Amino acid sequence: PRGGGQTGVVPAPARPAGGDGGYGRKDVEPVFRSALTAMNAKGILTADLPPGTDRLITETRHGVSKGDFTRAKYAADQLLATVRSMQIDRSFIGAKIGRLSQTIRSASPPADQRTKVEQLFQEATANYGDGRFEAANRKLNRISALLR
């Protein structure tokens, strides 16, 4: 080995008593709530999260329900960091328009909502073209709600 020393395994730090990493519901819920609040404030839907990130919501909820607060805390922390790093910008809106266009093509909205969806889509694309990304996002979220 380099330096002439011996190599060895460094033991992992001891876990606090209880075997759950010392985390409890009180450690997880505020972080998870902050992540969901940030998503709502930015107008980020679960479908807008980067691929694989949506599973963090499920992991947090599942971890809490099973009493695995370490897993839940890790997932909630990751979710919050991801949401905080997301920007409602040209690429975000462009991707969202693409996803919604595909959804509309594959499952046409009911006749009574088609006109409203088309109107909102035209307004959203106009906002996108004008660089008004937050306004475009709000319109796209309304379309998403109509398509459910």
mmCIF file of N, CA and C in Angstrom:
data_model
loop_
_atom_site.group_PDB
_atom_site.id
_atom_site.type_symbol
_atom_site.label_atom_id
_atom_site.label_comp_id
_atom_site.label_asym_id
_atom_site.label_seq_id
_atom_site.Cartn_x
_atom_site.Cartn_y
_atom_site.Cartn_z
ATOM 1 N N PRO A 1 0.823 -1.187 0.000
ATOM 2 C CA PRO A 1 0.000 0.000 0.000
ATOM 3 C C PRO A 1 0.862 1.245 0.000
ATOM 4 N N ARG A 2 0.343 2.308 -0.597
ATOM 5 C CA ARG A 2 1.060 3.575 -0.613
ATOM 6 C C ARG A 2 1.277 4.081 0.788
ATOM 7 N N GLY A 3 2.386 4.768 0.992
ATOM 8 C CA GLY A 3 2.653 5.362 2.288
ATOM 9 C C GLY A 3 3.133 4.349 3.307
ATOM 10 N N GLY A 4 3.223 3.099 2.931
ATOM 11 C CA GLY A 4 3.745 2.087 3.817
ATOM 12 C C GLY A 4 2.829 1.712 4.964
ATOM 13 N N GLY A 5 1.644 2.329 5.057
ATOM 14 C CA GLY A 5 0.746 2.012 6.167
ATOM 15 C C GLY A 5 -0.097 0.800 5.850
ATOM 16 N N GLN A 6 -0.836 0.396 6.799
ATOM 17 C CA GLN A 6 -1.740 -0.724 6.600
ATOM 18 C C GLN A 6 -3.098 -0.223 6.127
ATOM 19 N N THR A 7 -3.764 -1.034 5.344
ATOM 20 C CA THR A 7 -5.129 -0.699 4.954
ATOM 21 C C THR A 7 -6.061 -1.380 5.928
ATOM 22 N N GLY A 8 -7.157 -0.776 6.143
ATOM 23 C CA GLY A 8 -8.130 -1.353 7.064
ATOM 24 C C GLY A 8 -9.516 -0.861 6.744
ATOM 25 N N VAL A 9 -10.457 -1.461 7.358
ATOM 26 C CA VAL A 9 -11.851 -1.076 7.174
ATOM 27 C C VAL A 9 -12.220 -0.123 8.287
ATOM 28 N N VAL A 10 -12.769 1.011 7.902
ATOM 29 C CA VAL A 10 -13.228 1.980 8.891
ATOM 30 C C VAL A 10 -14.655 1.612 9.238
ATOM 31 N N PRO A 11 -14.921 1.371 10.512
ATOM 32 C CA PRO A 11 -16.285 0.991 10.879
ATOM 33 C C PRO A 11 -17.259 2.140 10.678
ATOM 34 N N ALA A 12 -18.470 1.787 10.340
ATOM 35 C CA ALA A 12 -19.525 2.796 10.198
ATOM 36 C C ALA A 12 -19.846 3.350 11.571
ATOM 37 N N PRO A 13 -20.268 4.605 11.634
ATOM 38 C CA PRO A 13 -20.642 5.167 12.926
ATOM 39 C C PRO A 13 -21.784 4.355 13.541
ATOM 40 N N ALA A 14 -21.777 4.264 14.828
ATOM 41 C CA ALA A 14 -22.829 3.521 15.520
ATOM 42 C C ALA A 14 -24.158 4.233 15.342
ATOM 43 N N ARG A 15 -25.190 3.452 15.146
ATOM 44 C CA ARG A 15 -26.533 4.018 15.038
ATOM 45 C C ARG A 15 -27.052 4.319 16.434
ATOM 46 N N PRO A 16 -27.828 5.372 16.566
ATOM 47 C CA PRO A 16 -28.444 5.641 17.860
ATOM 48 C C PRO A 16 -29.359 4.492 18.260
ATOM 49 N N ALA A 17 -29.615 4.401 19.539
ATOM 50 C CA ALA A 17 -30.496 3.347 20.049
ATOM 51 C C ALA A 17 -31.824 3.401 19.321
ATOM 52 N N GLY A 18 -32.381 2.275 19.079
ATOM 53 C CA GLY A 18 -33.673 2.208 18.390
ATOM 54 C C GLY A 18 -33.522 1.660 16.993
ATOM 55 N N GLY A 19 -32.307 1.669 16.447
ATOM 56 C CA GLY A 19 -32.049 1.067 15.154
ATOM 57 C C GLY A 19 -32.647 1.789 13.965
ATOM 58 N N ASP A 20 -33.220 2.970 14.162
ATOM 59 C CA ASP A 20 -33.846 3.664 13.037
ATOM 60 C C ASP A 20 -33.045 4.893 12.617
ATOM 61 N N GLY A 21 -31.778 4.965 13.008
ATOM 62 C CA GLY A 21 -30.955 6.107 12.642
ATOM 63 C C GLY A 21 -31.246 7.316 13.502
ATOM 64 N N GLY A 22 -32.088 7.155 14.480
ATOM 65 C CA GLY A 22 -32.398 8.268 15.360
ATOM 66 C C GLY A 22 -33.466 9.200 14.817
ATOM 67 N N TYR A 23 -34.007 8.910 13.647
ATOM 68 C CA TYR A 23 -35.025 9.764 13.058
ATOM 69 C C TYR A 23 -36.411 9.287 13.474
ATOM 70 N N GLY A 24 -37.304 10.231 13.557
ATOM 71 C CA GLY A 24 -38.689 9.914 13.851
ATOM 72 C C GLY A 24 -39.599 10.683 12.917
ATOM 73 N N ARG A 25 -40.879 10.488 13.097
ATOM 74 C CA ARG A 25 -41.877 11.182 12.274
ATOM 75 C C ARG A 25 -41.652 12.695 12.302
ATOM 76 N N LYS A 26 -41.275 13.221 13.481
ATOM 77 C CA LYS A 26 -41.068 14.672 13.621
ATOM 78 C C LYS A 26 -39.902 15.185 12.776
ATOM 79 N N ASP A 27 -38.992 14.293 12.388
ATOM 80 C CA ASP A 27 -37.869 14.682 11.532
ATOM 81 C C ASP A 27 -38.242 14.628 10.054
ATOM 82 N N VAL A 28 -39.148 13.737 9.717
ATOM 83 C CA VAL A 28 -39.512 13.514 8.321
ATOM 84 C C VAL A 28 -40.594 14.475 7.850
ATOM 85 N N GLU A 29 -41.659 14.601 8.628
ATOM 86 C CA GLU A 29 -42.829 15.346 8.168
ATOM 87 C C GLU A 29 -42.548 16.799 7.789
ATOM 88 N N PRO A 30 -41.763 17.559 8.571
ATOM 89 C CA PRO A 30 -41.510 18.946 8.147
ATOM 90 C C PRO A 30 -40.754 19.043 6.820
ATOM 91 N N VAL A 31 -39.829 18.132 6.584
ATOM 92 C CA VAL A 31 -39.067 18.144 5.331
ATOM 93 C C VAL A 31 -39.983 17.780 4.169
ATOM 94 N N PHE A 32 -40.779 16.741 4.355
ATOM 95 C CA PHE A 32 -41.697 16.307 3.311
ATOM 96 C C PHE A 32 -42.725 17.397 3.010
ATOM 97 N N ARG A 33 -43.259 17.999 4.058
ATOM 98 C CA ARG A 33 -44.222 19.096 3.895
ATOM 99 C C ARG A 33 -43.578 20.261 3.138
ATOM 100 N N SER A 34 -42.326 20.574 3.465
ATOM 101 C CA SER A 34 -41.609 21.647 2.762
ATOM 102 C C SER A 34 -41.453 21.330 1.282
ATOM 103 N N ALA A 35 -41.155 20.075 0.970
ATOM 104 C CA ALA A 35 -41.008 19.674 -0.430
ATOM 105 C C ALA A 35 -42.331 19.831 -1.176
ATOM 106 N N LEU A 36 -43.417 19.366 -0.572
ATOM 107 C CA LEU A 36 -44.732 19.475 -1.222
ATOM 108 C C LEU A 36 -45.172 20.930 -1.352
ATOM 109 N N THR A 37 -44.861 21.736 -0.334
ATOM 110 C CA THR A 37 -45.190 23.162 -0.391
ATOM 111 C C THR A 37 -44.405 23.852 -1.502
ATOM 112 N N ALA A 38 -43.130 23.506 -1.628
ATOM 113 C CA ALA A 38 -42.296 24.087 -2.689
ATOM 114 C C ALA A 38 -42.805 23.659 -4.064
ATOM 115 N N MET A 39 -43.219 22.406 -4.190
ATOM 116 C CA MET A 39 -43.789 21.949 -5.463
ATOM 117 C C MET A 39 -45.026 22.765 -5.802
ATOM 118 N N ASN A 40 -45.899 22.950 -4.825
ATOM 119 C CA ASN A 40 -47.126 23.710 -5.044
ATOM 120 C C ASN A 40 -46.810 25.160 -5.405
ATOM 121 N N ALA A 41 -45.884 25.771 -4.691
ATOM 122 C CA ALA A 41 -45.537 27.178 -4.937
ATOM 123 C C ALA A 41 -44.963 27.380 -6.338
ATOM 124 N N LYS A 42 -44.194 26.406 -6.811
ATOM 125 C CA LYS A 42 -43.592 26.510 -8.139
ATOM 126 C C LYS A 42 -44.512 25.986 -9.243
ATOM 127 N N GLY A 43 -45.608 25.342 -8.845
ATOM 128 C CA GLY A 43 -46.505 24.757 -9.843
ATOM 129 C C GLY A 43 -45.928 23.488 -10.448
ATOM 130 N N ILE A 44 -45.165 22.747 -9.665
ATOM 131 C CA ILE A 44 -44.552 21.506 -10.141
ATOM 132 C C ILE A 44 -45.468 20.341 -9.775
ATOM 133 N N LEU A 45 -45.906 19.620 -10.786
ATOM 134 C CA LEU A 45 -46.711 18.423 -10.581
ATOM 135 C C LEU A 45 -45.784 17.223 -10.443
ATOM 136 N N THR A 46 -46.286 16.137 -9.894
ATOM 137 C CA THR A 46 -45.478 14.922 -9.767
ATOM 138 C C THR A 46 -44.931 14.500 -11.133
ATOM 139 N N ALA A 47 -45.732 14.631 -12.174
ATOM 140 C CA ALA A 47 -45.304 14.265 -13.529
ATOM 141 C C ALA A 47 -44.168 15.150 -14.037
ATOM 142 N N ASP A 48 -43.984 16.319 -13.434
ATOM 143 C CA ASP A 48 -42.930 17.247 -13.852
ATOM 144 C C ASP A 48 -41.576 16.908 -13.242
ATOM 145 N N LEU A 49 -41.575 16.072 -12.225
ATOM 146 C CA LEU A 49 -40.321 15.737 -11.555
ATOM 147 C C LEU A 49 -39.418 14.959 -12.501
ATOM 148 N N PRO A 50 -38.102 15.113 -12.335
ATOM 149 C CA PRO A 50 -37.181 14.354 -13.190
ATOM 150 C C PRO A 50 -37.450 12.846 -13.069
ATOM 151 N N PRO A 51 -37.145 12.101 -14.115
ATOM 152 C CA PRO A 51 -37.389 10.648 -14.087
ATOM 153 C C PRO A 51 -36.805 10.009 -12.824
ATOM 154 N N GLY A 52 -37.614 9.181 -12.196
ATOM 155 C CA GLY A 52 -37.183 8.477 -10.993
ATOM 156 C C GLY A 52 -37.388 9.246 -9.708
ATOM 157 N N THR A 53 -37.556 10.564 -9.795
ATOM 158 C CA THR A 53 -37.704 11.380 -8.595
ATOM 159 C C THR A 53 -39.090 11.232 -7.982
ATOM 160 N N ASP A 54 -40.084 10.961 -8.811
ATOM 161 C CA ASP A 54 -41.441 10.804 -8.285
ATOM 162 C C ASP A 54 -41.517 9.663 -7.271
ATOM 163 N N ARG A 55 -40.620 8.690 -7.392
ATOM 164 C CA ARG A 55 -40.613 7.574 -6.438
ATOM 165 C C ARG A 55 -40.257 8.035 -5.027
ATOM 166 N N LEU A 56 -39.609 9.200 -4.898
ATOM 167 C CA LEU A 56 -39.247 9.705 -3.571
ATOM 168 C C LEU A 56 -40.484 10.047 -2.745
ATOM 169 N N ILE A 57 -41.544 10.473 -3.404
ATOM 170 C CA ILE A 57 -42.797 10.755 -2.694
ATOM 171 C C ILE A 57 -43.342 9.452 -2.116
ATOM 172 N N THR A 58 -43.373 8.422 -2.953
ATOM 173 C CA THR A 58 -43.853 7.114 -2.503
ATOM 174 C C THR A 58 -42.955 6.550 -1.406
ATOM 175 N N GLU A 59 -41.634 6.663 -1.591
ATOM 176 C CA GLU A 59 -40.701 6.139 -0.586
ATOM 177 C C GLU A 59 -40.869 6.837 0.757
ATOM 178 N N THR A 60 -41.092 8.144 0.721
ATOM 179 C CA THR A 60 -41.284 8.877 1.975
ATOM 180 C C THR A 60 -42.544 8.386 2.674
ATOM 181 N N ARG A 61 -43.636 8.335 1.939
ATOM 182 C CA ARG A 61 -44.905 7.897 2.531
ATOM 183 C C ARG A 61 -44.817 6.447 3.025
ATOM 184 N N HIS A 62 -44.202 5.591 2.231
ATOM 185 C CA HIS A 62 -44.080 4.181 2.599
ATOM 186 C C HIS A 62 -43.178 4.036 3.831
ATOM 187 N N GLY A 63 -42.060 4.763 3.843
ATOM 188 C CA GLY A 63 -41.155 4.701 4.989
ATOM 189 C C GLY A 63 -41.831 5.124 6.277
ATOM 190 N N VAL A 64 -42.597 6.197 6.221
ATOM 191 C CA VAL A 64 -43.310 6.667 7.417
ATOM 192 C C VAL A 64 -44.336 5.625 7.855
ATOM 193 N N SER A 65 -45.095 5.084 6.903
ATOM 194 C CA SER A 65 -46.136 4.112 7.277
ATOM 195 C C SER A 65 -45.546 2.838 7.863
ATOM 196 N N LYS A 66 -44.333 2.473 7.445
ATOM 197 C CA LYS A 66 -43.684 1.261 7.954
ATOM 198 C C LYS A 66 -42.778 1.542 9.154
ATOM 199 N N GLY A 67 -42.681 2.813 9.549
ATOM 200 C CA GLY A 67 -41.815 3.164 10.680
ATOM 201 C C GLY A 67 -40.342 3.204 10.325
ATOM 202 N N ASP A 68 -40.025 3.182 9.020
ATOM 203 C CA ASP A 68 -38.632 3.273 8.568
ATOM 204 C C ASP A 68 -38.322 4.752 8.315
ATOM 205 N N PHE A 69 -38.081 5.465 9.404
ATOM 206 C CA PHE A 69 -37.927 6.917 9.319
ATOM 207 C C PHE A 69 -36.601 7.329 8.692
ATOM 208 N N THR A 70 -35.582 6.491 8.771
ATOM 209 C CA THR A 70 -34.306 6.808 8.120
ATOM 210 C C THR A 70 -34.508 6.844 6.607
ATOM 211 N N ARG A 71 -35.161 5.816 6.086
ATOM 212 C CA ARG A 71 -35.442 5.767 4.650
ATOM 213 C C ARG A 71 -36.345 6.929 4.241
ATOM 214 N N ALA A 72 -37.363 7.189 5.035
ATOM 215 C CA ALA A 72 -38.298 8.277 4.738
ATOM 216 C C ALA A 72 -37.588 9.632 4.771
ATOM 217 N N LYS A 73 -36.722 9.837 5.748
ATOM 218 C CA LYS A 73 -36.001 11.114 5.862
ATOM 219 C C LYS A 73 -35.076 11.321 4.674
ATOM 220 N N TYR A 74 -34.363 10.267 4.298
ATOM 221 C CA TYR A 74 -33.465 10.353 3.144
ATOM 222 C C TYR A 74 -34.250 10.713 1.881
ATOM 223 N N ALA A 75 -35.373 10.041 1.658
ATOM 224 C CA ALA A 75 -36.193 10.307 0.469
ATOM 225 C C ALA A 75 -36.754 11.726 0.503
ATOM 226 N N ALA A 76 -37.231 12.168 1.663
ATOM 227 C CA ALA A 76 -37.795 13.521 1.782
ATOM 228 C C ALA A 76 -36.715 14.574 1.541
ATOM 229 N N ASP A 77 -35.517 14.355 2.080
ATOM 230 C CA ASP A 77 -34.404 15.288 1.860
ATOM 231 C C ASP A 77 -34.059 15.380 0.379
ATOM 232 N N GLN A 78 -34.001 14.225 -0.289
ATOM 233 C CA GLN A 78 -33.692 14.192 -1.720
ATOM 234 C C GLN A 78 -34.769 14.915 -2.529
ATOM 235 N N LEU A 79 -36.024 14.679 -2.181
ATOM 236 C CA LEU A 79 -37.137 15.322 -2.875
ATOM 237 C C LEU A 79 -37.060 16.832 -2.713
ATOM 238 N N LEU A 80 -36.846 17.295 -1.493
ATOM 239 C CA LEU A 80 -36.776 18.729 -1.242
ATOM 240 C C LEU A 80 -35.627 19.366 -2.021
ATOM 241 N N ALA A 81 -34.463 18.735 -2.014
ATOM 242 C CA ALA A 81 -33.311 19.271 -2.750
ATOM 243 C C ALA A 81 -33.600 19.337 -4.245
ATOM 244 N N THR A 82 -34.250 18.308 -4.766
ATOM 245 C CA THR A 82 -34.579 18.287 -6.200
ATOM 246 C C THR A 82 -35.551 19.400 -6.555
ATOM 247 N N VAL A 83 -36.612 19.541 -5.765
ATOM 248 C CA VAL A 83 -37.626 20.565 -6.051
ATOM 249 C C VAL A 83 -37.013 21.960 -5.954
ATOM 250 N N ARG A 84 -36.200 22.185 -4.941
ATOM 251 C CA ARG A 84 -35.563 23.506 -4.801
ATOM 252 C C ARG A 84 -34.654 23.826 -5.969
ATOM 253 N N SER A 85 -34.052 22.813 -6.562
ATOM 254 C CA SER A 85 -33.122 23.049 -7.667
ATOM 255 C C SER A 85 -33.828 23.240 -9.010
ATOM 256 N N MET A 86 -35.098 22.876 -9.086
ATOM 257 C CA MET A 86 -35.829 22.977 -10.348
ATOM 258 C C MET A 86 -36.201 24.423 -10.662
ATOM 259 N N GLN A 87 -36.029 24.777 -11.925
ATOM 260 C CA GLN A 87 -36.375 26.115 -12.401
ATOM 261 C C GLN A 87 -37.514 25.998 -13.411
ATOM 262 N N ILE A 88 -38.460 26.921 -13.308
ATOM 263 C CA ILE A 88 -39.547 26.979 -14.291
ATOM 264 C C ILE A 88 -39.028 27.867 -15.420
ATOM 265 N N ASP A 89 -38.375 27.237 -16.379
ATOM 266 C CA ASP A 89 -37.719 27.967 -17.456
ATOM 267 C C ASP A 89 -38.117 27.372 -18.808
ATOM 268 N N ARG A 90 -37.448 27.822 -19.856
ATOM 269 C CA ARG A 90 -37.792 27.405 -21.214
ATOM 270 C C ARG A 90 -37.748 25.882 -21.367
ATOM 271 N N SER A 91 -36.698 25.240 -20.864
ATOM 272 C CA SER A 91 -36.586 23.788 -21.052
ATOM 273 C C SER A 91 -37.646 23.038 -20.246
ATOM 274 N N PHE A 92 -37.946 23.513 -19.037
ATOM 275 C CA PHE A 92 -38.982 22.881 -18.214
ATOM 276 C C PHE A 92 -40.326 22.941 -18.931
ATOM 277 N N ILE A 93 -40.691 24.139 -19.413
ATOM 278 C CA ILE A 93 -41.988 24.319 -20.073
ATOM 279 C C ILE A 93 -42.018 23.579 -21.404
ATOM 280 N N GLY A 94 -40.919 23.601 -22.141
ATOM 281 C CA GLY A 94 -40.868 22.867 -23.410
ATOM 282 C C GLY A 94 -41.125 21.384 -23.209
ATOM 283 N N ALA A 95 -40.513 20.806 -22.173
ATOM 284 C CA ALA A 95 -40.718 19.384 -21.875
ATOM 285 C C ALA A 95 -42.157 19.118 -21.446
ATOM 286 N N LYS A 96 -42.713 20.035 -20.663
ATOM 287 C CA LYS A 96 -44.089 19.856 -20.183
ATOM 288 C C LYS A 96 -45.074 19.950 -21.347
ATOM 289 N N ILE A 97 -44.847 20.883 -22.252
ATOM 290 C CA ILE A 97 -45.702 21.002 -23.440
ATOM 291 C C ILE A 97 -45.643 19.702 -24.239
ATOM 292 N N GLY A 98 -44.441 19.150 -24.377
ATOM 293 C CA GLY A 98 -44.289 17.890 -25.105
ATOM 294 C C GLY A 98 -45.054 16.750 -24.460
ATOM 295 N N ARG A 99 -44.951 16.649 -23.121
ATOM 296 C CA ARG A 99 -45.672 15.582 -22.404
ATOM 297 C C ARG A 99 -47.179 15.737 -22.560
ATOM 298 N N LEU A 100 -47.673 16.968 -22.387
ATOM 299 C CA LEU A 100 -49.120 17.185 -22.489
ATOM 300 C C LEU A 100 -49.623 16.990 -23.917
ATOM 301 N N SER A 101 -48.836 17.394 -24.908
ATOM 302 C CA SER A 101 -49.229 17.176 -26.310
ATOM 303 C C SER A 101 -49.407 15.693 -26.580
ATOM 304 N N GLN A 102 -48.465 14.908 -26.085
ATOM 305 C CA GLN A 102 -48.541 13.462 -26.280
ATOM 306 C C GLN A 102 -49.771 12.884 -25.576
ATOM 307 N N THR A 103 -50.049 13.367 -24.368
ATOM 308 C CA THR A 103 -51.220 12.901 -23.627
ATOM 309 C C THR A 103 -52.497 13.246 -24.378
ATOM 310 N N ILE A 104 -52.579 14.455 -24.902
ATOM 311 C CA ILE A 104 -53.767 14.905 -25.635
ATOM 312 C C ILE A 104 -53.959 14.073 -26.904
ATOM 313 N N ARG A 105 -52.845 13.783 -27.607
ATOM 314 C CA ARG A 105 -52.945 12.981 -28.835
ATOM 315 C C ARG A 105 -53.372 11.545 -28.547
ATOM 316 N N SER A 106 -52.855 10.980 -27.454
ATOM 317 C CA SER A 106 -53.153 9.572 -27.166
ATOM 318 C C SER A 106 -54.534 9.380 -26.546
ATOM 319 N N ALA A 107 -55.007 10.380 -25.818
ATOM 320 C CA ALA A 107 -56.335 10.279 -25.185
ATOM 321 C C ALA A 107 -57.006 11.634 -25.309
ATOM 322 N N SER A 108 -57.702 11.823 -26.412
ATOM 323 C CA SER A 108 -58.349 13.101 -26.685
ATOM 324 C C SER A 108 -59.292 13.475 -25.543
ATOM 325 N N PRO A 109 -59.273 14.755 -25.150
ATOM 326 C CA PRO A 109 -60.166 15.179 -24.065
ATOM 327 C C PRO A 109 -61.636 15.012 -24.451
ATOM 328 N N PRO A 110 -62.501 14.858 -23.466
ATOM 329 C CA PRO A 110 -63.943 14.767 -23.760
ATOM 330 C C PRO A 110 -64.395 16.002 -24.540
ATOM 331 N N ALA A 111 -65.394 15.821 -25.363
ATOM 332 C CA ALA A 111 -65.873 16.892 -26.242
ATOM 333 C C ALA A 111 -66.199 18.173 -25.483
ATOM 334 N N ASP A 112 -66.790 18.041 -24.278
ATOM 335 C CA ASP A 112 -67.175 19.226 -23.522
ATOM 336 C C ASP A 112 -65.965 19.987 -22.968
ATOM 337 N N GLN A 113 -64.782 19.366 -22.964
ATOM 338 C CA GLN A 113 -63.580 20.037 -22.455
ATOM 339 C C GLN A 113 -62.568 20.358 -23.552
ATOM 340 N N ARG A 114 -62.781 19.822 -24.737
ATOM 341 C CA ARG A 114 -61.810 19.970 -25.827
ATOM 342 C C ARG A 114 -61.534 21.438 -26.149
ATOM 343 N N THR A 115 -62.577 22.257 -26.235
ATOM 344 C CA THR A 115 -62.404 23.671 -26.563
ATOM 345 C C THR A 115 -61.585 24.381 -25.487
ATOM 346 N N LYS A 116 -61.883 24.093 -24.234
ATOM 347 C CA LYS A 116 -61.162 24.718 -23.127
ATOM 348 C C LYS A 116 -59.694 24.299 -23.142
ATOM 349 N N VAL A 117 -59.435 23.015 -23.376
ATOM 350 C CA VAL A 117 -58.055 22.512 -23.430
ATOM 351 C C VAL A 117 -57.301 23.198 -24.573
ATOM 352 N N GLU A 118 -57.939 23.290 -25.741
ATOM 353 C CA GLU A 118 -57.282 23.932 -26.888
ATOM 354 C C GLU A 118 -56.989 25.400 -26.611
ATOM 355 N N GLN A 119 -57.928 26.095 -25.984
ATOM 356 C CA GLN A 119 -57.737 27.509 -25.643
ATOM 357 C C GLN A 119 -56.569 27.671 -24.667
ATOM 358 N N LEU A 120 -56.576 26.873 -23.606
ATOM 359 C CA LEU A 120 -55.498 26.949 -22.611
ATOM 360 C C LEU A 120 -54.146 26.602 -23.238
ATOM 361 N N PHE A 121 -54.149 25.622 -24.134
ATOM 362 C CA PHE A 121 -52.902 25.217 -24.780
ATOM 363 C C PHE A 121 -52.360 26.355 -25.651
ATOM 364 N N GLN A 122 -53.241 27.032 -26.383
ATOM 365 C CA GLN A 122 -52.820 28.175 -27.207
ATOM 366 C C GLN A 122 -52.263 29.290 -26.323
ATOM 367 N N GLU A 123 -52.937 29.564 -25.187
ATOM 368 C CA GLU A 123 -52.462 30.599 -24.264
ATOM 369 C C GLU A 123 -51.111 30.208 -23.666
ATOM 370 N N ALA A 124 -50.967 28.947 -23.318
ATOM 371 C CA ALA A 124 -49.705 28.479 -22.730
ATOM 372 C C ALA A 124 -48.558 28.599 -23.725
ATOM 373 N N THR A 125 -48.807 28.214 -24.963
ATOM 374 C CA THR A 125 -47.727 28.304 -25.952
ATOM 375 C C THR A 125 -47.394 29.760 -26.273
ATOM 376 N N ALA A 126 -48.398 30.633 -26.241
ATOM 377 C CA ALA A 126 -48.130 32.067 -26.437
ATOM 378 C C ALA A 126 -47.281 32.599 -25.278
ATOM 379 N N ASN A 127 -47.635 32.226 -24.045
ATOM 380 C CA ASN A 127 -46.841 32.632 -22.882
ATOM 381 C C ASN A 127 -45.410 32.104 -22.989
ATOM 382 N N TYR A 128 -45.284 30.866 -23.436
ATOM 383 C CA TYR A 128 -43.965 30.251 -23.616
ATOM 384 C C TYR A 128 -43.141 31.060 -24.617
ATOM 385 N N GLY A 129 -43.770 31.393 -25.734
ATOM 386 C CA GLY A 129 -43.082 32.175 -26.762
ATOM 387 C C GLY A 129 -42.669 33.558 -26.279
ATOM 388 N N ASP A 130 -43.444 34.122 -25.356
ATOM 389 C CA ASP A 130 -43.149 35.451 -24.803
ATOM 390 C C ASP A 130 -42.193 35.393 -23.622
ATOM 391 N N GLY A 131 -41.759 34.177 -23.229
ATOM 392 C CA GLY A 131 -40.847 34.041 -22.091
ATOM 393 C C GLY A 131 -41.544 34.141 -20.742
ATOM 394 N N ARG A 132 -42.863 34.027 -20.731
ATOM 395 C CA ARG A 132 -43.634 34.077 -19.475
ATOM 396 C C ARG A 132 -43.877 32.649 -19.005
ATOM 397 N N PHE A 133 -42.823 32.044 -18.486
ATOM 398 C CA PHE A 133 -42.841 30.610 -18.196
ATOM 399 C C PHE A 133 -43.744 30.234 -17.027
ATOM 400 N N GLU A 134 -43.801 31.071 -16.011
ATOM 401 C CA GLU A 134 -44.669 30.751 -14.873
ATOM 402 C C GLU A 134 -46.143 30.804 -15.280
ATOM 403 N N ALA A 135 -46.501 31.771 -16.119
ATOM 404 C CA ALA A 135 -47.883 31.854 -16.617
ATOM 405 C C ALA A 135 -48.194 30.644 -17.496
ATOM 406 N N ALA A 136 -47.247 30.272 -18.342
ATOM 407 C CA ALA A 136 -47.435 29.091 -19.191
ATOM 408 C C ALA A 136 -47.618 27.846 -18.323
ATOM 409 N N ASN A 137 -46.838 27.734 -17.262
ATOM 410 C CA ASN A 137 -46.925 26.573 -16.374
ATOM 411 C C ASN A 137 -48.303 26.486 -15.717
ATOM 412 N N ARG A 138 -48.828 27.620 -15.283
ATOM 413 C CA ARG A 138 -50.164 27.618 -14.662
ATOM 414 C C ARG A 138 -51.220 27.118 -15.647
ATOM 415 N N LYS A 139 -51.132 27.564 -16.898
ATOM 416 C CA LYS A 139 -52.094 27.121 -17.928
ATOM 417 C C LYS A 139 -51.948 25.619 -18.176
ATOM 418 N N LEU A 140 -50.710 25.162 -18.258
ATOM 419 C CA LEU A 140 -50.471 23.742 -18.502
ATOM 420 C C LEU A 140 -50.978 22.890 -17.340
ATOM 421 N N ASN A 141 -50.856 23.407 -16.120
ATOM 422 C CA ASN A 141 -51.377 22.682 -14.960
ATOM 423 C C ASN A 141 -52.898 22.591 -15.005
ATOM 424 N N ARG A 142 -53.532 23.640 -15.508
ATOM 425 C CA ARG A 142 -54.995 23.598 -15.649
ATOM 426 C C ARG A 142 -55.401 22.548 -16.676
ATOM 427 N N ILE A 143 -54.625 22.456 -17.763
ATOM 428 C CA ILE A 143 -54.902 21.417 -18.781
ATOM 429 C C ILE A 143 -54.753 20.044 -18.153
ATOM 430 N N SER A 144 -53.682 19.872 -17.407
ATOM 431 C CA SER A 144 -53.432 18.577 -16.760
ATOM 432 C C SER A 144 -54.592 18.184 -15.855
ATOM 433 N N ALA A 145 -55.117 19.149 -15.110
ATOM 434 C CA ALA A 145 -56.254 18.880 -14.217
ATOM 435 C C ALA A 145 -57.503 18.492 -15.032
ATOM 436 N N LEU A 146 -57.707 19.125 -16.168
ATOM 437 C CA LEU A 146 -58.864 18.796 -17.009
ATOM 438 C C LEU A 146 -58.741 17.399 -17.616
ATOM 439 N N LEU A 147 -57.527 16.950 -17.853
ATOM 440 C CA LEU A 147 -57.314 15.652 -18.498
ATOM 441 C C LEU A 147 -57.390 14.472 -17.534
ATOM 442 N N ARG A 148 -57.448 14.731 -16.256
ATOM 443 C CA ARG A 148 -57.499 13.630 -15.286
ATOM 444 C C ARG A 148 -58.828 12.933 -15.296
#
